[in-house]
Each structure stands twice: as structure tokens, then as C-alpha cells.
PDB file of C-alpha atoms in Angstrom:
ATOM      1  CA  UNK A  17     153.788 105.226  56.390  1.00  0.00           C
ATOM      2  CA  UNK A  18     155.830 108.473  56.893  1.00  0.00           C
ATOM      3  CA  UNK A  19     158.276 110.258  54.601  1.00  0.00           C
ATOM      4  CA  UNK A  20     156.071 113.164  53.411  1.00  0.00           C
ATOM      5  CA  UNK A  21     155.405 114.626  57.117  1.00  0.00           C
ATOM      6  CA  UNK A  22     152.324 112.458  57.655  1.00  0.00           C
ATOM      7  CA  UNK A  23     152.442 109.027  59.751  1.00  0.00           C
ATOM      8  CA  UNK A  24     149.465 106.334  59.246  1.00  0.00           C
ATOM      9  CA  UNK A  25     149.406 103.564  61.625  1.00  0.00           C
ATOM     10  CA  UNK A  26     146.696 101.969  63.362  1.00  0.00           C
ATOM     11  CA  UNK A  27     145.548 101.749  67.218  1.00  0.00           C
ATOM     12  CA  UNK A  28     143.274  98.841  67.856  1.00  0.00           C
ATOM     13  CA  UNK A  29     140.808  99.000  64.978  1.00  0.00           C
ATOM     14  CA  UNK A  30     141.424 102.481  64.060  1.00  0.00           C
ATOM     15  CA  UNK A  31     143.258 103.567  61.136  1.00  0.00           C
ATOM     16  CA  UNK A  32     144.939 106.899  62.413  1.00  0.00           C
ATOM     17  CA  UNK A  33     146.290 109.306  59.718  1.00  0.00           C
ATOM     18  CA  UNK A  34     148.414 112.982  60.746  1.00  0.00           C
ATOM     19  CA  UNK A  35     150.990 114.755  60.839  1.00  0.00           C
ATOM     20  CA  UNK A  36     154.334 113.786  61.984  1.00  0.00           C
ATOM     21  CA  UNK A  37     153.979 116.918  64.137  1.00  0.00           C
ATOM     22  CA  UNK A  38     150.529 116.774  65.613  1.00  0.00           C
ATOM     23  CA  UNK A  39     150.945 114.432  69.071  1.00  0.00           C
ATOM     24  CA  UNK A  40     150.883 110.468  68.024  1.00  0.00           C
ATOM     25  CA  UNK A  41     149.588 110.692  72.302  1.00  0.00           C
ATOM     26  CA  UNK A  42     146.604 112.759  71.494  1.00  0.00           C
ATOM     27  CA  UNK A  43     145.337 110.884  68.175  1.00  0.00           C
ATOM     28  CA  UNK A  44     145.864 107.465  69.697  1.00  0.00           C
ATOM     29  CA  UNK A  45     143.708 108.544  73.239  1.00  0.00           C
ATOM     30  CA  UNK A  46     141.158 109.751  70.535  1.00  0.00           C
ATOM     31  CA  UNK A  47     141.120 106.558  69.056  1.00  0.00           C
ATOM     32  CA  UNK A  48     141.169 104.611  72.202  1.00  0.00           C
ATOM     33  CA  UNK A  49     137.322 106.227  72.160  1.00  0.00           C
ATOM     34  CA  UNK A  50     135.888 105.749  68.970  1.00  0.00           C
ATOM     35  CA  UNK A  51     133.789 102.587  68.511  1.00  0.00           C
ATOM     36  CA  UNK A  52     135.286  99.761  66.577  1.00  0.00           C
ATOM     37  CA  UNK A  53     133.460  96.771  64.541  1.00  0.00           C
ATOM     38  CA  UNK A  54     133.572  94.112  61.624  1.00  0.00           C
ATOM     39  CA  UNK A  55     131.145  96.107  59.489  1.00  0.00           C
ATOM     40  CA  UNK A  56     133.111  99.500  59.252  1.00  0.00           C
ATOM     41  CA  UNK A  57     136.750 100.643  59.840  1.00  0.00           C
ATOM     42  CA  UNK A  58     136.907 104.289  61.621  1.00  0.00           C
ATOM     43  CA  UNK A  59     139.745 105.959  60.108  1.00  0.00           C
ATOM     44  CA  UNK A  60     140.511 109.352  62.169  1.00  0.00           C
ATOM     45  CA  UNK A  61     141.940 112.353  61.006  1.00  0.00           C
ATOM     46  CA  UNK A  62     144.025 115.052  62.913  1.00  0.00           C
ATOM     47  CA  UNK A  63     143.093 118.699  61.847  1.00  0.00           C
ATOM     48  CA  UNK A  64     146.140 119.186  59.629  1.00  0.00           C
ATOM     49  CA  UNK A  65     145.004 116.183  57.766  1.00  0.00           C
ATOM     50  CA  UNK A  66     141.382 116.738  57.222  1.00  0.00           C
ATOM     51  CA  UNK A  67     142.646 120.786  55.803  1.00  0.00           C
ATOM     52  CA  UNK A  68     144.477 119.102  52.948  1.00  0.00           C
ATOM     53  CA  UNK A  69     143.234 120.547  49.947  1.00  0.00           C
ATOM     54  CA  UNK A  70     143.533 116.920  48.493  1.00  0.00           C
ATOM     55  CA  UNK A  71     142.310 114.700  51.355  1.00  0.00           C
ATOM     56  CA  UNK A  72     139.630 112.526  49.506  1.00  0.00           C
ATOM     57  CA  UNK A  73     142.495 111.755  46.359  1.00  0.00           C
ATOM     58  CA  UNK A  74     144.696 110.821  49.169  1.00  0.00           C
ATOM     59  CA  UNK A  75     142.797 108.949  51.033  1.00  0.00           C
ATOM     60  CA  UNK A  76     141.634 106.430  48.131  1.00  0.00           C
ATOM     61  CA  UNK A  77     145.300 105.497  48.079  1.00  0.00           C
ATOM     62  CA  UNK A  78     145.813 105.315  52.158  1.00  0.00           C
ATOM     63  CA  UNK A  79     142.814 103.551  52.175  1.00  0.00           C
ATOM     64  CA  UNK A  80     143.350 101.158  49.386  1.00  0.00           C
ATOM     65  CA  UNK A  81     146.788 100.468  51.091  1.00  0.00           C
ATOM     66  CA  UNK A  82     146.324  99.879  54.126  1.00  0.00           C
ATOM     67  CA  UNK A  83     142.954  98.317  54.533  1.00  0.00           C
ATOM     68  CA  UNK A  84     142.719  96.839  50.959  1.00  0.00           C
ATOM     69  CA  UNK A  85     139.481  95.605  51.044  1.00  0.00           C
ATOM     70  CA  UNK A  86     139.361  94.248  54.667  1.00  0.00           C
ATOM     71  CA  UNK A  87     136.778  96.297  56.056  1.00  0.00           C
ATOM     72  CA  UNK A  88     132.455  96.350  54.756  1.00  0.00           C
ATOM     73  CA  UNK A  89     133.545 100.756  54.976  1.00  0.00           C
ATOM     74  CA  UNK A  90     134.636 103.203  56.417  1.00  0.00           C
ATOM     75  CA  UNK A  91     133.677 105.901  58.584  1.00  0.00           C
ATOM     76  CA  UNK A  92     135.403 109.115  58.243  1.00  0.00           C
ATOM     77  CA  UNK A  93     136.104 110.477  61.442  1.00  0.00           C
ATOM     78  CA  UNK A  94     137.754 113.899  60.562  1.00  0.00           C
ATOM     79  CA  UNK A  95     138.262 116.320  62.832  1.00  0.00           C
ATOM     80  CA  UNK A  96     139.364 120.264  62.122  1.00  0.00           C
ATOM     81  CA  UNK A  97     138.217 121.763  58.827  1.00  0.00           C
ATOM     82  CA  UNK A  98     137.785 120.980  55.295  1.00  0.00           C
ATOM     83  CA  UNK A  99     139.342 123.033  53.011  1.00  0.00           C
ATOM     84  CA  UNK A 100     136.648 122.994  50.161  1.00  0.00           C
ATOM     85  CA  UNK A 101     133.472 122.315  52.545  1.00  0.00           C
ATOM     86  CA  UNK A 102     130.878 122.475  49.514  1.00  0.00           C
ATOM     87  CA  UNK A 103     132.254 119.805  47.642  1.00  0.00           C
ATOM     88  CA  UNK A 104     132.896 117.006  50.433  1.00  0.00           C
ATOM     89  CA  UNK A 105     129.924 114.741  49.640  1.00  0.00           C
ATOM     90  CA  UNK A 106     131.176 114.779  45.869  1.00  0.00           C
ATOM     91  CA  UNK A 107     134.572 113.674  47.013  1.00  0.00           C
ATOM     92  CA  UNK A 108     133.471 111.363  49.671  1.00  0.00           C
ATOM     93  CA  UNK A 109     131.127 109.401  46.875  1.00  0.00           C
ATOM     94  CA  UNK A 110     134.175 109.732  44.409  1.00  0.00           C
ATOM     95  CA  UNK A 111     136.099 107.867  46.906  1.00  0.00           C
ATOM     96  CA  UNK A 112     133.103 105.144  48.073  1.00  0.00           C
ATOM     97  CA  UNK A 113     133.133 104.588  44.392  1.00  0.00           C
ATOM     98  CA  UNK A 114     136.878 104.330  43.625  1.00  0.00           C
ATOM     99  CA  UNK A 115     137.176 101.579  46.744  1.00  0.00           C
ATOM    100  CA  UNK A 116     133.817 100.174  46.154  1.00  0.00           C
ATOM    101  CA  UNK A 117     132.864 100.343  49.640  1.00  0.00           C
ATOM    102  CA  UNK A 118     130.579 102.503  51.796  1.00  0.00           C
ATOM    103  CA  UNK A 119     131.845 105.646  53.425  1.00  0.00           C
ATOM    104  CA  UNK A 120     130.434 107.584  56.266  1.00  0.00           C
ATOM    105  CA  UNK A 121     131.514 111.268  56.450  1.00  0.00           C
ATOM    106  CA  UNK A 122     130.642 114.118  58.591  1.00  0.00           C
ATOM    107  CA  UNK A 123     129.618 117.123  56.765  1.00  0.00           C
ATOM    108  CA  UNK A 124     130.789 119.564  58.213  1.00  0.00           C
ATOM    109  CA  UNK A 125     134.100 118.235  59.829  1.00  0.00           C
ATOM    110  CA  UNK A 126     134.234 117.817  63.851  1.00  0.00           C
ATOM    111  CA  UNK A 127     135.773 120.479  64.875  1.00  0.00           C
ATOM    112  CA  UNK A 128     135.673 121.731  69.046  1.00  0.00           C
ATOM    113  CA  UNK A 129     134.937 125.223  68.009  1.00  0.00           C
ATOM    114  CA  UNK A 130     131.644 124.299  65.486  1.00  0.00           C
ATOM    115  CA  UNK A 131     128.504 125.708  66.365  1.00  0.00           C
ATOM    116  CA  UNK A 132     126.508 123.503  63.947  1.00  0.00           C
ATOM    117  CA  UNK A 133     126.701 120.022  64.441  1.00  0.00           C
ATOM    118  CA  UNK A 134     127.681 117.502  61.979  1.00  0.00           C
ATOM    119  CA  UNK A 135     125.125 115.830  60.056  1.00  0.00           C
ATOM    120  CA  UNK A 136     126.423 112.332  58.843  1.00  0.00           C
ATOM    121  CA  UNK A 137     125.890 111.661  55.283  1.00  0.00           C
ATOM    122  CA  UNK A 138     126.385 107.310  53.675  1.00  0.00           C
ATOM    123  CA  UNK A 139     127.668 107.161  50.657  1.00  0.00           C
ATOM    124  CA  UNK A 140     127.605 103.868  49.123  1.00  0.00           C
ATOM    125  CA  UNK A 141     129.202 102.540  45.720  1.00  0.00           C
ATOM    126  CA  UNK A 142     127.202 103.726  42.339  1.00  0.00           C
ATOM    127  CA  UNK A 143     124.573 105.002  44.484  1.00  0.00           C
ATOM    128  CA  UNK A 144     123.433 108.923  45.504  1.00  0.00           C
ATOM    129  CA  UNK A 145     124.870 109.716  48.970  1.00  0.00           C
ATOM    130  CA  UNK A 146     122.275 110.698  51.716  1.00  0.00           C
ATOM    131  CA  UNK A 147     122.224 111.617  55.220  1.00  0.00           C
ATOM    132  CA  UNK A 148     122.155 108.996  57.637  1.00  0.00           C
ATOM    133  CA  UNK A 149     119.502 109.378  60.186  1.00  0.00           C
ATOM    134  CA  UNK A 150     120.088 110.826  63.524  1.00  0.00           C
ATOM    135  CA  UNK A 151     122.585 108.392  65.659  1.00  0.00           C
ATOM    136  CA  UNK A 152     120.892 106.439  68.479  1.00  0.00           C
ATOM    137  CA  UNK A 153     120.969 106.866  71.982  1.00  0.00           C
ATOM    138  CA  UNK A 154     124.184 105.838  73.601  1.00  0.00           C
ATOM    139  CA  UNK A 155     126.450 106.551  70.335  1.00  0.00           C
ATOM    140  CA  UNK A 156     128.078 109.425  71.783  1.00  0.00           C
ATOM    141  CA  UNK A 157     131.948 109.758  72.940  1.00  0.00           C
ATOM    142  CA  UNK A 158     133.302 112.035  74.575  1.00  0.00           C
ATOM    143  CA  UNK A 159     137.217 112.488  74.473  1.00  0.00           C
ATOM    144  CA  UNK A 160     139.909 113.265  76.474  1.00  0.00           C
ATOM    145  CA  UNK A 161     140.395 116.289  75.150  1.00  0.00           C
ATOM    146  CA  UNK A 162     136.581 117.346  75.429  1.00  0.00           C
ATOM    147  CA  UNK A 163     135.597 116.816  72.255  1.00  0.00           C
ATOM    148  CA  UNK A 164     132.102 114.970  71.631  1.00  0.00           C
ATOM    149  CA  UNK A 165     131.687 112.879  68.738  1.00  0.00           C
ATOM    150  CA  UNK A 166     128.625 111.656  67.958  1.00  0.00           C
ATOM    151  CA  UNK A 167     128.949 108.354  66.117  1.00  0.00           C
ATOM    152  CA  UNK A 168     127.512 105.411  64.494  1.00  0.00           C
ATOM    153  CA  UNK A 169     129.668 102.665  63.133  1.00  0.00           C
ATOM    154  CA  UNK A 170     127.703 100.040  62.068  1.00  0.00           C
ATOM    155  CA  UNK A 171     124.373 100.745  60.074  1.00  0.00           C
ATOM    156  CA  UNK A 172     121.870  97.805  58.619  1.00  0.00           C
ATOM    157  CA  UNK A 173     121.122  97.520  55.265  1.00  0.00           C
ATOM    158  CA  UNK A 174     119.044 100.616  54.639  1.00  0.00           C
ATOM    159  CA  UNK A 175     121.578 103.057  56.076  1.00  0.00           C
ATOM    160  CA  UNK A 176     120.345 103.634  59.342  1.00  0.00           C
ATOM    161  CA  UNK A 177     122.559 103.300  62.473  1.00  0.00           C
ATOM    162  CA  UNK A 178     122.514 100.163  64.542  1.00  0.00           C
ATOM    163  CA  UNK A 179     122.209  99.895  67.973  1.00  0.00           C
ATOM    164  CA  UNK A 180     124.806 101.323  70.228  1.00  0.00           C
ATOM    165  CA  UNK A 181     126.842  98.445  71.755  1.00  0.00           C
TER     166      UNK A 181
END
């Protein structure tokens, strides 16, 4: 999907979104990283993505597109900056509840720069959102371009993260 300077497209079991101008190179090696799995689709975001003052609107229709129901949820890998910080929970449980699956978002976004590291927050359809607990040993990636991202993909039933595989 292009046409409005942003290209969606998928690398292995990653659903990238960014700009047409931010390097396809540099979001697919990030990608190459991030953990994949049956439970939980990661869908990355470049920076210029993730600052769109609309980003949760427009992702319920990326999502609904181009995953349509396939995946148990999605975790939200954006990296850069929100551009309305306090309200991303909100959004994010707007959004689990508009495609009726679970999303995984970190509050605040990943960005190389952050002193404060992201806490990861579940929210799950018709439900109050809360913050996963802390990701287990072995569920951190580091990129390329030196960026860690601490992850969990797949959580069990009450929200906490499974085992690293």
C-alpha cells in the first residue's frame, strides 16, 4: 500500500508500516530482529509513522486490511515519538476494541534517545488495559542500528509474557 507517502508491506511475519522516504533497508533489518509467532503479529513502525497525529485511527484500517483477522494480536512495535503521549493507552484500547483483538503497545514509544524505558501495557477487547509484567529473560533484541528492544510476543492467558524462544 503506497500512494499517500507511506508503504506497508510485510517481511517475514512482520507487518512493516513508513514512509516512502525513511529506508525500506533499515525497517526490514529491524524486522529481520523482532520475534515472530502464531499468537501475535508485530507490526513495526518507522519514526515518521509512529509521530502521526492520527496513528491509532489509521492503524485500525491498516490493520483491518492487511491482517484481517489472521493474527490472536498485535504488538505495536513503534519506534520514534508519539505525538499525543498522554492519550496512547486510550487509543491503543480504542483500537483493541475496534479489531477485537489484543494489542500490545509501548508507552512511551522506543525511541534511541529515551532515557525512560518503555513499560508495555495489554490491552484486550472490552476490557481495562494494564501493564504487562516485566519481559523475561532472553526477550531482548538488539538491532543493527543499536537500538534495544525489549520484547514479548506471545503472553498466556493472564497477560503475562511467555517464555523467550
Amino acid at each position: 500500500m503506497t500512494g499517500t507517502g507511506v508503504a506497508v508491506e510485510t517481511a517475514g511475519e512482520v507487518l512493516i508500516l513508513r514512509a516512502c522516504a525513511d529506508s525500506r533497508a533499515a525497517a526490514r533489518t529491524t524486522a529481520d530482529v523482532l520475534p515472530g509467532g502464531p499468537e501475535r503479529t508485530a507490526v513495526l513502525s518507522t519514526p515518521a509513522i509512529t509521530g502521526r497525529a492520527d496513528l491509532f485511527a489509521w492503524l485500525a484500517q491498516v490493520l483491518t486490511e492487511h491482517l484481517g483477522g489472521s493474527a490472536g494480536g498485535v504488538t505495536l512495535v513503534t519506534l520514534g515519538q508519539y505525538t499525543a503521549p498522554a492519550t496512547v493507552i486510550d487509543r491503543a484500547q480504542e483500537l483493541a476494541d475496534w479489531i477485537g483483538q489484543e494489542v500490545v503497545v509501548p508507552v512511551p514509544a522506543l525511541a534511541a534517545d529515551s532515557s525512560h524505558p518503555a513499560t508495555w501495557i495489554l490491552c484486550k477487547p472490552g476490557r481495562a488495559a494494564h501493564p504487562v509484567p516485566d519481559a523475561p529473560a532472553g526477550a531482548v533484541w538488539m538491532t543493527p542500528a543499536g537500538h534495544t528492544l525489549v520484547l514479548a510476543t506471545g503472553f498466556t492467558e493472564d497477560g503475562r509474557p511467555a517464555p523467550a524462544r
